[in-house]
Coordinates of C-alpha atoms in Angstrom, one line a residue:
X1 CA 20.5 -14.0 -15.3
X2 CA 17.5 -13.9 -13.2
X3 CA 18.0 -13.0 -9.4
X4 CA 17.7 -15.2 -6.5
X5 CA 14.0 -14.6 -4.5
X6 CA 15.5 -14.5 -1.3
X7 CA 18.6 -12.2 -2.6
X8 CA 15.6 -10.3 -4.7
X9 CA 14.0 -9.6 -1.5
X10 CA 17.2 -8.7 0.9
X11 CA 18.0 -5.8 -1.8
X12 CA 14.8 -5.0 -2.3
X13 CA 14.4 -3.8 1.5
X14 CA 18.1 -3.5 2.9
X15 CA 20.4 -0.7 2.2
X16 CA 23.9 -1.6 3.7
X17 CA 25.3 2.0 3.9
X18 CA 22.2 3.2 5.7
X19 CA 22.2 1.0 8.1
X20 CA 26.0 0.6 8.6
X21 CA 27.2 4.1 10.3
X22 CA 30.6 4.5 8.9
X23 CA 29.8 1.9 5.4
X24 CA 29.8 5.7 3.2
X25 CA 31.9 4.1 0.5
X26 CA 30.4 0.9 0.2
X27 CA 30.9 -0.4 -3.5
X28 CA 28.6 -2.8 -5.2
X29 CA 30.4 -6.3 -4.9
X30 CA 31.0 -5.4 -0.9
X31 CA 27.0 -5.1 -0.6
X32 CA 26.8 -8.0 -2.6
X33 CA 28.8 -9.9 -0.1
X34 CA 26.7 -8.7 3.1
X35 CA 23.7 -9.7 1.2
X36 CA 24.7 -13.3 0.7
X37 CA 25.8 -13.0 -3.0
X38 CA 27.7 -11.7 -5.7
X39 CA 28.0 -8.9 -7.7
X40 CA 26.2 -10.9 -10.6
X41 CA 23.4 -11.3 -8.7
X42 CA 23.2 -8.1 -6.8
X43 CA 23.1 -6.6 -10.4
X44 CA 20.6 -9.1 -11.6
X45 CA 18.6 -8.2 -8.9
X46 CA 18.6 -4.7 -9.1
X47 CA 17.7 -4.7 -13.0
X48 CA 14.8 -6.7 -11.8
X49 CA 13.6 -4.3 -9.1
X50 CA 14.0 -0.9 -11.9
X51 CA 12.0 -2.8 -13.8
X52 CA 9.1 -3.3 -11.7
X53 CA 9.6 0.0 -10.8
X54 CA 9.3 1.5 -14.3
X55 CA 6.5 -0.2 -14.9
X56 CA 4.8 0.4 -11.9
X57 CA 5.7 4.4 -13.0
X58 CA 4.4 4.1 -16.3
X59 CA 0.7 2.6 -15.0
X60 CA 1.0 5.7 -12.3
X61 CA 1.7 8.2 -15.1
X62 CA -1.6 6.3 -17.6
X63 CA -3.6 7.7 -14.7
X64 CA -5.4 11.0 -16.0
X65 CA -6.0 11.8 -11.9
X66 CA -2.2 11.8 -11.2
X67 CA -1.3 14.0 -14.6
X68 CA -4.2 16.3 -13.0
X69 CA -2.4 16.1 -9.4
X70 CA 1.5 16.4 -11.5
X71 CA 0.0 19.7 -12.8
X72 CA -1.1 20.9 -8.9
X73 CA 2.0 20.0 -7.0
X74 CA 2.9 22.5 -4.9
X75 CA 6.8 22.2 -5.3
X76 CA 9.3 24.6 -6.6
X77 CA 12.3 23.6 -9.3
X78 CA 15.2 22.2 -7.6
X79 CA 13.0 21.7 -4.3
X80 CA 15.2 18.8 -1.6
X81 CA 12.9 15.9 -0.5
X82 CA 14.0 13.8 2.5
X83 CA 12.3 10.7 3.4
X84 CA 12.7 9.5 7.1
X85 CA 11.4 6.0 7.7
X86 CA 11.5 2.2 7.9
X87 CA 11.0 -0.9 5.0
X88 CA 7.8 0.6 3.7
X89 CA 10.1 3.4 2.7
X90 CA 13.2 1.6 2.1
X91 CA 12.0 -0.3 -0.4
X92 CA 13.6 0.0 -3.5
X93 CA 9.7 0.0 -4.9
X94 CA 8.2 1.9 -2.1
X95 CA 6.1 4.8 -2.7
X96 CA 8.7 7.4 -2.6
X97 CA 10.8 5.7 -5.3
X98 CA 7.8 5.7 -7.3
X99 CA 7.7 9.4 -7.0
X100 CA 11.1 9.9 -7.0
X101 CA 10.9 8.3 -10.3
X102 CA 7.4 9.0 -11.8
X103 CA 8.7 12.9 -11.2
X104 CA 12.3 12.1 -13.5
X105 CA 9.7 10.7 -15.9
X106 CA 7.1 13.1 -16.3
X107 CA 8.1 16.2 -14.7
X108 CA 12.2 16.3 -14.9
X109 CA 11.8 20.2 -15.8
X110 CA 11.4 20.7 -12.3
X111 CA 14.5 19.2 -11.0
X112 CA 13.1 18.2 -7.9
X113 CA 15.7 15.7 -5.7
X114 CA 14.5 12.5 -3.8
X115 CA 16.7 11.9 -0.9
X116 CA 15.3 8.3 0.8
X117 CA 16.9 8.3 4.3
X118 CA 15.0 5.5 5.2
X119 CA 15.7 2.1 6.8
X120 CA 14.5 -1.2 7.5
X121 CA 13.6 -2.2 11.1
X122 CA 14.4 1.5 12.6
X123 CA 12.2 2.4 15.4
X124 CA 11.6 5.9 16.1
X125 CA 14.4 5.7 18.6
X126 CA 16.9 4.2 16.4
X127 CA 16.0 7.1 14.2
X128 CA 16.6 9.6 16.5
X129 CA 19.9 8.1 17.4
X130 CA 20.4 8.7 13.8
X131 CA 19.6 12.2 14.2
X132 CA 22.9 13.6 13.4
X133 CA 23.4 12.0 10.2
X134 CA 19.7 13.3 9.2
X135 CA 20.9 16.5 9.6
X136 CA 23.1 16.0 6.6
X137 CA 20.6 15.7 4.5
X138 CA 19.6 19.6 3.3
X139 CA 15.8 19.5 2.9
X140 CA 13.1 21.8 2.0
X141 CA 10.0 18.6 2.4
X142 CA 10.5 15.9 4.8
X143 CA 8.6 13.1 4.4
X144 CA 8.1 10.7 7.7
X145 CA 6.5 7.6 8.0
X146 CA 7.8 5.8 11.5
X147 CA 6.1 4.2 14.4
X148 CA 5.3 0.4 12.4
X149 CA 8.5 -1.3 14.5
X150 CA 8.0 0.4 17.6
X151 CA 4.3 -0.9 17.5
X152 CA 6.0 -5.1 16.9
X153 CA 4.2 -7.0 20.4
X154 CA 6.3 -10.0 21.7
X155 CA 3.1 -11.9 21.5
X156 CA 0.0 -11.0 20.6
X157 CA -0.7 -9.2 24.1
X158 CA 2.9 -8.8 24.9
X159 CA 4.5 -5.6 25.3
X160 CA 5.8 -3.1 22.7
X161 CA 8.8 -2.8 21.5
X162 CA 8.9 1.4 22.2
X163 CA 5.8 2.3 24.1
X164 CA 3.3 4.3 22.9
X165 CA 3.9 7.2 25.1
X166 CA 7.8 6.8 23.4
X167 CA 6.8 6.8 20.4
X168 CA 4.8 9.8 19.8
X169 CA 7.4 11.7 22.3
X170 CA 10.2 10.7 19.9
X171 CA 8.5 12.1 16.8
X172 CA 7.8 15.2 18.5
X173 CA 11.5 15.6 19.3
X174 CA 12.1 15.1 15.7
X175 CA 9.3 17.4 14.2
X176 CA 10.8 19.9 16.9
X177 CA 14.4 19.7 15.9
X178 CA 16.2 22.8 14.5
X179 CA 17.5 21.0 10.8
X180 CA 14.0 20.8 9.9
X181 CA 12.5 23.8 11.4
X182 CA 12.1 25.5 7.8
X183 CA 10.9 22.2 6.1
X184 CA 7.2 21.5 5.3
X185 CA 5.8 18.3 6.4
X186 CA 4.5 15.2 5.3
X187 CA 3.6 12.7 8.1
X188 CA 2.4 8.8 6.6
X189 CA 0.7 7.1 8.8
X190 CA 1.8 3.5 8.8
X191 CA -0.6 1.1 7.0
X192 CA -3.1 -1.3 8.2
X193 CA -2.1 -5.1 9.0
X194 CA -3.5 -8.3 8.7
X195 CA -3.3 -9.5 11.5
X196 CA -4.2 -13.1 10.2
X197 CA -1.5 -12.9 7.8
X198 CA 1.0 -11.5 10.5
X199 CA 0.4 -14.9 12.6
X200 CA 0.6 -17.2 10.2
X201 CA 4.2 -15.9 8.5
X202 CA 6.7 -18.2 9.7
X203 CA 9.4 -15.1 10.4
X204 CA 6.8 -13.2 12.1
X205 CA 3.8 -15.3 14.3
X206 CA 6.1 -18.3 13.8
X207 CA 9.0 -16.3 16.0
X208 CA 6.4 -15.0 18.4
X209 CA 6.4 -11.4 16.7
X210 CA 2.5 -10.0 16.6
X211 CA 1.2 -6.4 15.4
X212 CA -2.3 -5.1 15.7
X213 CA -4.7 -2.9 13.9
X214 CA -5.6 -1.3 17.6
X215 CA -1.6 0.1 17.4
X216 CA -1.9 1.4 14.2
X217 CA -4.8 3.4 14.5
X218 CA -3.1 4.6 18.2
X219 CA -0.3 5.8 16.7
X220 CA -2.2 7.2 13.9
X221 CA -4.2 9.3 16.4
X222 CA -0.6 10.6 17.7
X223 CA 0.6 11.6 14.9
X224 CA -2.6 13.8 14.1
X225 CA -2.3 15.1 17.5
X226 CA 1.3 16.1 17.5
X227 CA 1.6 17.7 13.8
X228 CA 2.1 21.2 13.4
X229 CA -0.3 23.6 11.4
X230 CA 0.5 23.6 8.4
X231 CA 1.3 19.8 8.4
X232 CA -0.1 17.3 5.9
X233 CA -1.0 13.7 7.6
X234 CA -2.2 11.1 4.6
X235 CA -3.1 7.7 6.4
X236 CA -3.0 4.9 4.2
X237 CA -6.5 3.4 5.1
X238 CA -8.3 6.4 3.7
X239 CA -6.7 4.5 -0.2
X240 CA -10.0 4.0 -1.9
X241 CA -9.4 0.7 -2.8
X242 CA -7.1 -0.6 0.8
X243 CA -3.0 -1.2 0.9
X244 CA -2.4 -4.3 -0.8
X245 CA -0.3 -6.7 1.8
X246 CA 2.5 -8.8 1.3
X247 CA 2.5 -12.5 2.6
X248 CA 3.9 -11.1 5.9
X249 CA 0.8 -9.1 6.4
X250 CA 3.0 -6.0 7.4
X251 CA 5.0 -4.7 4.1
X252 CA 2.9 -3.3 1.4
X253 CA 3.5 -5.6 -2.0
X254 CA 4.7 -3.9 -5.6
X255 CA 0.7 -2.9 -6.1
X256 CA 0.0 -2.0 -2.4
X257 CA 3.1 0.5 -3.0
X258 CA 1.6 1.8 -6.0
X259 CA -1.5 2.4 -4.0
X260 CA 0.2 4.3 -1.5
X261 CA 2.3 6.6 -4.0
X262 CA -0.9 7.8 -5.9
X263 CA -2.6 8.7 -2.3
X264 CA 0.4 10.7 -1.2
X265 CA 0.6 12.0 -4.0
X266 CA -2.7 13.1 -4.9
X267 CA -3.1 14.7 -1.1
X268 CA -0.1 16.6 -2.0
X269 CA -1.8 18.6 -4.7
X270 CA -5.4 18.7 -3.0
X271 CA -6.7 16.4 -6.0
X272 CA -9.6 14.0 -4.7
X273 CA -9.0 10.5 -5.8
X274 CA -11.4 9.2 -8.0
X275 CA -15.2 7.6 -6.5

């Protein structure tokens, strides 16, 4: 059974139990349900999305620069990776699922665990009301990329929906906080849009929803500003060959991802992507 598109794309991005504060036990035909099908379909369409994921792993691993970057990562067996962020992270193909799985492929001596706390639409404010539930998650790496939602204009010149000045003061709250004192950082800076693309998608320009380039790069500059020594910043327009864009012209697509996941990953281990 092939899945749906539009049930395809709702488990693609959205995670029930993440969003959903007290959902914990969730089972599969229940988030089936919320999703708008059933559990033949929600499995149909999960089957789909591993295997776009394994084969986006297995052109990752074909890549002599990222066995060269495996070999240079700087983590330790067993090491706890937590990823804090919104649908470019909650995708169930996103870069950090690649890696989570790319490293269970190529490197499962190491043991190292994936933890994806991210999820769709959160703002850095939502996230931070989520704060307490974070702190559940033991890690010794956190991963971040935020700041894409609070950046969403209602119209093109319209106002934010967090301000600028609430933005960057909400991640520093959240670099500051005592659970992740110990943990070494990895800020993402959210990717570049297409503006064209954003005002022409029905759901988006079509609702009066806008996001700008200007944003991005402002909230990109926060983020180098606020980051504490020692903290690695990779900003997804410095990809050699750009983030590949969805038809919304805000979500990375499947190869955009894969973009993404060899950047990180390569900046992790010092490795220069290739000219």
């Amino acid at each position: 059974m092939s899945a749906d598109p539009l049930v395809a794309k709702l488990v693609r991005f959205e995670r029930p139990e993440r969003s959903l504060p007290y959902a914990w036990n969730l089972d599969d035909a229940t988030r089936a349900a919320i999703l708008g099908t059933d559990a033949e379909g929600y499995a149909a369409a999960l089957a789909d999305l591993e295997r776009q994921r394994t084969d986006a792993v297995a052109a990752l691993a074909a890549r002599p620069v990222v066995q060269r970057a495996l070999d240079r990562m700087p983590f330790f067996a067993g090491e706890r990776l937590l990823a804090i962020g919104e649908s470019t992270t909650a995708d169930r193909l996103s870069w950090f699922e690649v890696l989570a799985a790319l490293f269970a492929a190529e490197r499962p001596e190491l043991g190292v665990r994936f933890d994806n706390a991210a999820v769709s639409g959160a703002t850095t404010s939502e996230t931070l009301g989520r704060l307490q539930a974070l702190r559940r998650h033991p890690a010794d790496r956190v991963f971040c990329m935020l700041g894409a939602n609070d950046a969403r204009r209602f119209g093109a010149d319209g106002p934010r929906l967090v301000s600028a000045e609430e933005t960057t003061r909400n991640l520093r709250v959240l670099r500051a906080d005592s659970a992740f004192a110990g943990a070494a950082w990895t800020w993402v800076v959210p990717t570049p849009v297409d503006e064209t693309a954003v005002a022409a998608f029905p759901y988006f320009g079509g609702a009066g929803l806008a996001w700008t380039n200007r944003d991005v790069r402002e909230t990109a500059a926060a983020i180098g500003g606020l980051a504490a020594s020692g903290d690695l910043v990779v900003d997804p327009a410095d990809a050699p060959d750009g983030i590949a864009l969805g038809d919304d012209g805000v979500h990375p697509d499947p190869a955009g991802q894969l973009a993404l996941a060899e950047l990180v990953l390569l900046r992790l281990a010092g490795v220069d992507p290739p000219s």
